[in-house]
PDB file of C-alpha atoms in Angstrom:
ATOM      1  CA  MET Y   1      78.450 153.922 103.488  1.00  0.00           C
ATOM      2  CA  ARG Y   2      77.641 153.770  99.783  1.00  0.00           C
ATOM      3  CA  VAL Y   3      81.319 153.228  99.017  1.00  0.00           C
ATOM      4  CA  ALA Y   4      81.477 150.261 101.425  1.00  0.00           C
ATOM      5  CA  ILE Y   5      78.389 148.686  99.876  1.00  0.00           C
ATOM      6  CA  ALA Y   6      79.736 149.248  96.368  1.00  0.00           C
ATOM      7  CA  LEU Y   7      83.113 147.717  97.298  1.00  0.00           C
ATOM      8  CA  THR Y   8      81.425 144.704  98.880  1.00  0.00           C
ATOM      9  CA  PHE Y   9      79.280 144.222  95.785  1.00  0.00           C
ATOM     10  CA  LEU Y  10      82.328 144.575  93.518  1.00  0.00           C
ATOM     11  CA  LEU Y  11      84.294 142.019  95.557  1.00  0.00           C
ATOM     12  CA  LEU Y  12      81.425 139.555  95.332  1.00  0.00           C
ATOM     13  CA  LEU Y  13      81.316 139.965  91.565  1.00  0.00           C
ATOM     14  CA  LEU Y  14      85.052 139.480  91.190  1.00  0.00           C
ATOM     15  CA  CYS Y  15      85.292 136.414  93.412  1.00  0.00           C
ATOM     16  CA  LYS Y  16      84.954 133.056  91.767  1.00  0.00           C
ATOM     17  CA  CYS Y  17      81.984 131.054  92.836  1.00  0.00           C
ATOM     18  CA  THR Y  18      82.770 127.714  94.422  1.00  0.00           C
ATOM     19  CA  TYR Y  19      80.524 124.702  94.249  1.00  0.00           C
ATOM     20  CA  ALA Y  20      80.451 121.532  96.285  1.00  0.00           C
ATOM     21  CA  GLN Y  21      82.136 118.614  94.603  1.00  0.00           C
ATOM     22  CA  SER Y  22      79.792 115.875  93.481  1.00  0.00           C
ATOM     23  CA  CYS Y  23      80.825 112.452  92.258  1.00  0.00           C
ATOM     24  CA  ASN Y  24      79.549 108.939  92.012  1.00  0.00           C
ATOM     25  CA  PRO Y  25      80.893 106.892  94.943  1.00  0.00           C
ATOM     26  CA  ALA Y  26      83.803 104.511  94.460  1.00  0.00           C
ATOM     27  CA  VAL Y  27      82.365 101.053  95.199  1.00  0.00           C
ATOM     28  CA  VAL Y  28      83.512  97.432  95.162  1.00  0.00           C
ATOM     29  CA  SER Y  29      80.713  94.912  95.743  1.00  0.00           C
ATOM     30  CA  TYR Y  30      82.084  91.471  96.576  1.00  0.00           C
ATOM     31  CA  ILE Y  31      79.737  88.494  96.195  1.00  0.00           C
ATOM     32  CA  VAL Y  32      80.782  85.991  98.868  1.00  0.00           C
ATOM     33  CA  ARG Y  33      80.211  82.263  98.321  1.00  0.00           C
ATOM     34  CA  ASP Y  34      80.246  79.432 100.853  1.00  0.00           C
ATOM     35  CA  GLU Y  35      82.313  76.232 100.632  1.00  0.00           C
ATOM     36  CA  LYS Y  36      79.810  74.731  98.180  1.00  0.00           C
ATOM     37  CA  GLY Y  37      79.725  77.785  95.922  1.00  0.00           C
ATOM     38  CA  GLN Y  38      76.359  79.141  97.066  1.00  0.00           C
ATOM     39  CA  ILE Y  39      76.017  82.906  97.559  1.00  0.00           C
ATOM     40  CA  LEU Y  40      75.925  83.802 101.255  1.00  0.00           C
ATOM     41  CA  SER Y  41      72.649  85.152 102.611  1.00  0.00           C
ATOM     42  CA  ARG Y  42      72.295  88.718 103.828  1.00  0.00           C
ATOM     43  CA  ALA Y  43      72.257  87.424 107.433  1.00  0.00           C
ATOM     44  CA  ASP Y  44      75.549  85.557 106.906  1.00  0.00           C
ATOM     45  CA  LEU Y  45      77.074  88.643 105.262  1.00  0.00           C
ATOM     46  CA  ASP Y  46      75.918  90.861 108.137  1.00  0.00           C
ATOM     47  CA  SER Y  47      77.659  88.476 110.533  1.00  0.00           C
ATOM     48  CA  LEU Y  48      80.797  88.492 108.370  1.00  0.00           C
ATOM     49  CA  ALA Y  49      80.792  92.306 108.143  1.00  0.00           C
ATOM     50  CA  LYS Y  50      80.564  92.638 111.942  1.00  0.00           C
ATOM     51  CA  GLN Y  51      83.911  90.814 112.229  1.00  0.00           C
ATOM     52  CA  LEU Y  52      85.620  93.457 110.074  1.00  0.00           C
ATOM     53  CA  PRO Y  53      86.808  96.918 111.128  1.00  0.00           C
ATOM     54  CA  GLU Y  54      84.505  99.864 110.311  1.00  0.00           C
ATOM     55  CA  ALA Y  55      86.795 100.783 107.423  1.00  0.00           C
ATOM     56  CA  ILE Y  56      89.556  99.150 105.426  1.00  0.00           C
ATOM     57  CA  GLY Y  57      91.873 101.834 104.149  1.00  0.00           C
ATOM     58  CA  ASP Y  58      89.566 104.584 102.917  1.00  0.00           C
ATOM     59  CA  ALA Y  59      86.634 102.230 102.267  1.00  0.00           C
ATOM     60  CA  GLY Y  60      83.643 101.907 104.555  1.00  0.00           C
ATOM     61  CA  ILE Y  61      82.008  98.464 104.828  1.00  0.00           C
ATOM     62  CA  LEU Y  62      78.350  97.534 104.483  1.00  0.00           C
ATOM     63  CA  VAL Y  63      76.068  94.823 103.114  1.00  0.00           C
ATOM     64  CA  ASN Y  64      73.865  95.700 100.154  1.00  0.00           C
ATOM     65  CA  ASP Y  65      72.251  94.165  97.084  1.00  0.00           C
ATOM     66  CA  VAL Y  66      73.605  93.950  93.556  1.00  0.00           C
ATOM     67  CA  SER Y  67      70.890  93.889  90.877  1.00  0.00           C
ATOM     68  CA  PHE Y  68      71.605  91.653  87.873  1.00  0.00           C
ATOM     69  CA  LEU Y  69      70.002  91.438  84.461  1.00  0.00           C
ATOM     70  CA  ALA Y  70      68.814  87.997  83.275  1.00  0.00           C
ATOM     71  CA  ASP Y  71      72.313  87.092  81.973  1.00  0.00           C
ATOM     72  CA  LYS Y  72      73.679  87.225  85.573  1.00  0.00           C
ATOM     73  CA  GLN Y  73      76.807  88.948  84.197  1.00  0.00           C
ATOM     74  CA  THR Y  74      75.493  92.473  83.647  1.00  0.00           C
ATOM     75  CA  TYR Y  75      74.345  94.569  86.603  1.00  0.00           C
ATOM     76  CA  TYR Y  76      72.377  97.745  87.144  1.00  0.00           C
ATOM     77  CA  TRP Y  77      73.857 100.678  89.022  1.00  0.00           C
ATOM     78  CA  PRO Y  78      71.667 101.619  92.040  1.00  0.00           C
ATOM     79  CA  GLU Y  79      70.585 104.898  90.447  1.00  0.00           C
ATOM     80  CA  ASP Y  80      69.356 103.098  87.305  1.00  0.00           C
ATOM     81  CA  ALA Y  81      65.552 103.203  86.962  1.00  0.00           C
ATOM     82  CA  LYS Y  82      65.576  99.436  86.248  1.00  0.00           C
ATOM     83  CA  PHE Y  83      67.534  98.512  89.415  1.00  0.00           C
ATOM     84  CA  ASP Y  84      64.397  97.211  91.163  1.00  0.00           C
ATOM     85  CA  THR Y  85      63.545  94.906  88.234  1.00  0.00           C
ATOM     86  CA  GLY Y  86      66.799  92.934  88.404  1.00  0.00           C
ATOM     87  CA  THR Y  87      67.642  89.727  90.262  1.00  0.00           C
ATOM     88  CA  LYS Y  88      69.158  90.696  93.617  1.00  0.00           C
ATOM     89  CA  SER Y  89      72.260  89.154  95.163  1.00  0.00           C
ATOM     90  CA  PRO Y  90      73.540  90.270  98.560  1.00  0.00           C
ATOM     91  CA  ALA Y  91      77.146  91.458  98.581  1.00  0.00           C
ATOM     92  CA  LEU Y  92      79.809  92.706 100.952  1.00  0.00           C
ATOM     93  CA  VAL Y  93      80.350  96.307  99.867  1.00  0.00           C
ATOM     94  CA  PHE Y  94      83.450  98.472 100.230  1.00  0.00           C
ATOM     95  CA  ALA Y  95      82.665 102.107  99.404  1.00  0.00           C
ATOM     96  CA  ASN Y  96      83.913 105.673  99.595  1.00  0.00           C
ATOM     97  CA  ALA Y  97      81.470 108.441  98.734  1.00  0.00           C
ATOM     98  CA  GLY Y  98      83.420 111.159 100.523  1.00  0.00           C
ATOM     99  CA  ASN Y  99      86.379 112.034  98.337  1.00  0.00           C
ATOM    100  CA  CYS Y 100      85.567 110.343  95.007  1.00  0.00           C
ATOM    101  CA  ILE Y 101      88.554 107.970  95.147  1.00  0.00           C
ATOM    102  CA  MET Y 102      89.259 104.664  96.853  1.00  0.00           C
ATOM    103  CA  HIS Y 103      92.079 102.193  97.354  1.00  0.00           C
ATOM    104  CA  LEU Y 104      91.033  98.713  98.451  1.00  0.00           C
ATOM    105  CA  GLY Y 105      94.076  96.727  99.528  1.00  0.00           C
ATOM    106  CA  GLU Y 106      93.356  93.448 101.283  1.00  0.00           C
ATOM    107  CA  VAL Y 107      90.653  91.908 103.435  1.00  0.00           C
ATOM    108  CA  THR Y 108      90.672  88.748 105.549  1.00  0.00           C
ATOM    109  CA  LEU Y 109      87.295  87.059 105.934  1.00  0.00           C
ATOM    110  CA  THR Y 110      86.538  84.328 108.473  1.00  0.00           C
ATOM    111  CA  TYR Y 111      83.669  81.927 107.821  1.00  0.00           C
ATOM    112  CA  HIS Y 112      83.027  78.565 109.497  1.00  0.00           C
ATOM    113  CA  GLY Y 113      86.471  78.704 111.101  1.00  0.00           C
ATOM    114  CA  LYS Y 114      88.305  79.222 107.792  1.00  0.00           C
ATOM    115  CA  LYS Y 115      90.299  82.343 106.951  1.00  0.00           C
ATOM    116  CA  MET Y 116      90.375  83.616 103.400  1.00  0.00           C
ATOM    117  CA  ARG Y 117      92.794  86.477 102.752  1.00  0.00           C
ATOM    118  CA  LEU Y 118      91.825  88.471  99.668  1.00  0.00           C
ATOM    119  CA  ILE Y 119      94.274  90.855  98.020  1.00  0.00           C
ATOM    120  CA  PHE Y 120      92.270  93.257  95.871  1.00  0.00           C
ATOM    121  CA  ASN Y 121      94.782  96.087  95.219  1.00  0.00           C
ATOM    122  CA  ILE Y 122      92.121  98.120  93.428  1.00  0.00           C
ATOM    123  CA  ASP Y 123      92.369 101.861  92.900  1.00  0.00           C
ATOM    124  CA  ILE Y 124      89.333 103.817  91.752  1.00  0.00           C
ATOM    125  CA  ASN Y 125      90.026 107.410  90.716  1.00  0.00           C
ATOM    126  CA  ARG Y 126      87.824 110.464  90.126  1.00  0.00           C
ATOM    127  CA  ASN Y 127      87.683 110.193  86.343  1.00  0.00           C
ATOM    128  CA  GLN Y 128      87.156 106.462  86.044  1.00  0.00           C
ATOM    129  CA  ASP Y 129      83.932 105.374  84.320  1.00  0.00           C
ATOM    130  CA  ASP Y 130      83.883 101.925  85.980  1.00  0.00           C
ATOM    131  CA  ARG Y 131      83.431 103.242  89.540  1.00  0.00           C
ATOM    132  CA  ARG Y 132      81.096 100.494  90.797  1.00  0.00           C
ATOM    133  CA  LEU Y 133      82.830  97.150  90.467  1.00  0.00           C
ATOM    134  CA  VAL Y 134      81.089  93.855  91.210  1.00  0.00           C
ATOM    135  CA  ILE Y 135      83.432  90.930  91.868  1.00  0.00           C
ATOM    136  CA  ASP Y 136      82.447  87.280  92.202  1.00  0.00           C
ATOM    137  CA  SER Y 137      84.280  85.074  94.679  1.00  0.00           C
ATOM    138  CA  LEU Y 138      85.738  81.631  94.698  1.00  0.00           C
ATOM    139  CA  ARG Y 139      84.201  79.007  96.963  1.00  0.00           C
ATOM    140  CA  PHE Y 140      85.115  79.941 100.535  1.00  0.00           C
ATOM    141  CA  GLN Y 141      88.372  78.224 101.429  1.00  0.00           C
ATOM    142  CA  GLU Y 142      91.458  78.647 103.558  1.00  0.00           C
ATOM    143  CA  GLY Y 143      94.280  80.563 101.894  1.00  0.00           C
ATOM    144  CA  THR Y 144      95.463  83.783 100.282  1.00  0.00           C
ATOM    145  CA  PHE Y 145      94.090  84.865  96.928  1.00  0.00           C
ATOM    146  CA  GLN Y 146      95.019  87.806  94.724  1.00  0.00           C
ATOM    147  CA  LEU Y 147      92.769  89.511  92.204  1.00  0.00           C
ATOM    148  CA  ASP Y 148      94.447  89.687  88.783  1.00  0.00           C
ATOM    149  CA  LEU Y 149      92.794  92.237  86.512  1.00  0.00           C
ATOM    150  CA  THR Y 150      95.491  92.375  83.826  1.00  0.00           C
ATOM    151  CA  ASP Y 151      93.142  90.993  81.157  1.00  0.00           C
ATOM    152  CA  TRP Y 152      89.967  92.685  82.437  1.00  0.00           C
ATOM    153  CA  ASN Y 153      88.265  94.959  79.900  1.00  0.00           C
ATOM    154  CA  HIS Y 154      87.038  97.597  82.416  1.00  0.00           C
ATOM    155  CA  ALA Y 155      83.423  97.163  81.349  1.00  0.00           C
ATOM    156  CA  ARG Y 156      81.289  99.600  83.318  1.00  0.00           C
ATOM    157  CA  ASP Y 157      78.527  97.147  84.225  1.00  0.00           C
ATOM    158  CA  LYS Y 158      79.939  93.610  83.849  1.00  0.00           C
ATOM    159  CA  LEU Y 159      80.676  91.172  86.652  1.00  0.00           C
ATOM    160  CA  ILE Y 160      84.358  90.474  87.302  1.00  0.00           C
ATOM    161  CA  THR Y 161      84.252  86.681  87.426  1.00  0.00           C
ATOM    162  CA  ALA Y 162      85.945  84.436  89.991  1.00  0.00           C
ATOM    163  CA  THR Y 163      88.427  83.308  87.317  1.00  0.00           C
ATOM    164  CA  HIS Y 164      90.320  86.544  88.025  1.00  0.00           C
ATOM    165  CA  TRP Y 165      91.355  85.250  91.482  1.00  0.00           C
ATOM    166  CA  LYS Y 166      94.784  83.607  91.634  1.00  0.00           C
ATOM    167  CA  GLY Y 167      95.080  81.090  94.451  1.00  0.00           C
ATOM    168  CA  ASN Y 168      97.352  80.589  97.411  1.00  0.00           C
ATOM    169  CA  VAL Y 169      99.600  83.584  96.871  1.00  0.00           C
ATOM    170  CA  ARG Y 170     102.190  84.200  99.584  1.00  0.00           C
TER     171      ARG Y 170
END
């Protein structure tokens, strides 16, 4: 009996300990604007989100707030102690907290009878520092638009402006 206990103890010492993986979620917050350029309300975004599937690729969909500093270009991450002090804007959020990575391909939104196809083609990997992107939208309009991040500086907490959208792509 002592030999069995000793062997069990020895095996436990020799085995590597495993720990649960922990990472910051991969998130894209998309600020949706109406035809006049005004940010959609949370109620409008909830309605928009209900039209979408539960997931797009490996991203779940929800509506949440983005918290901006006074410059309206810099944002707080939700875990930042100052998050509650910022100016809130509702956003359509695509997120994956499960496996630490996310690919967001394309999304088609319908608002006031118009369809706006958005091609994001964003990949967020495990080691990326800018894991919580906030992207501003064009005015809501019919057509296909592609996000072009070739000249983006990958700032960890800066808004990706609507100027990065290229219009009516086929």
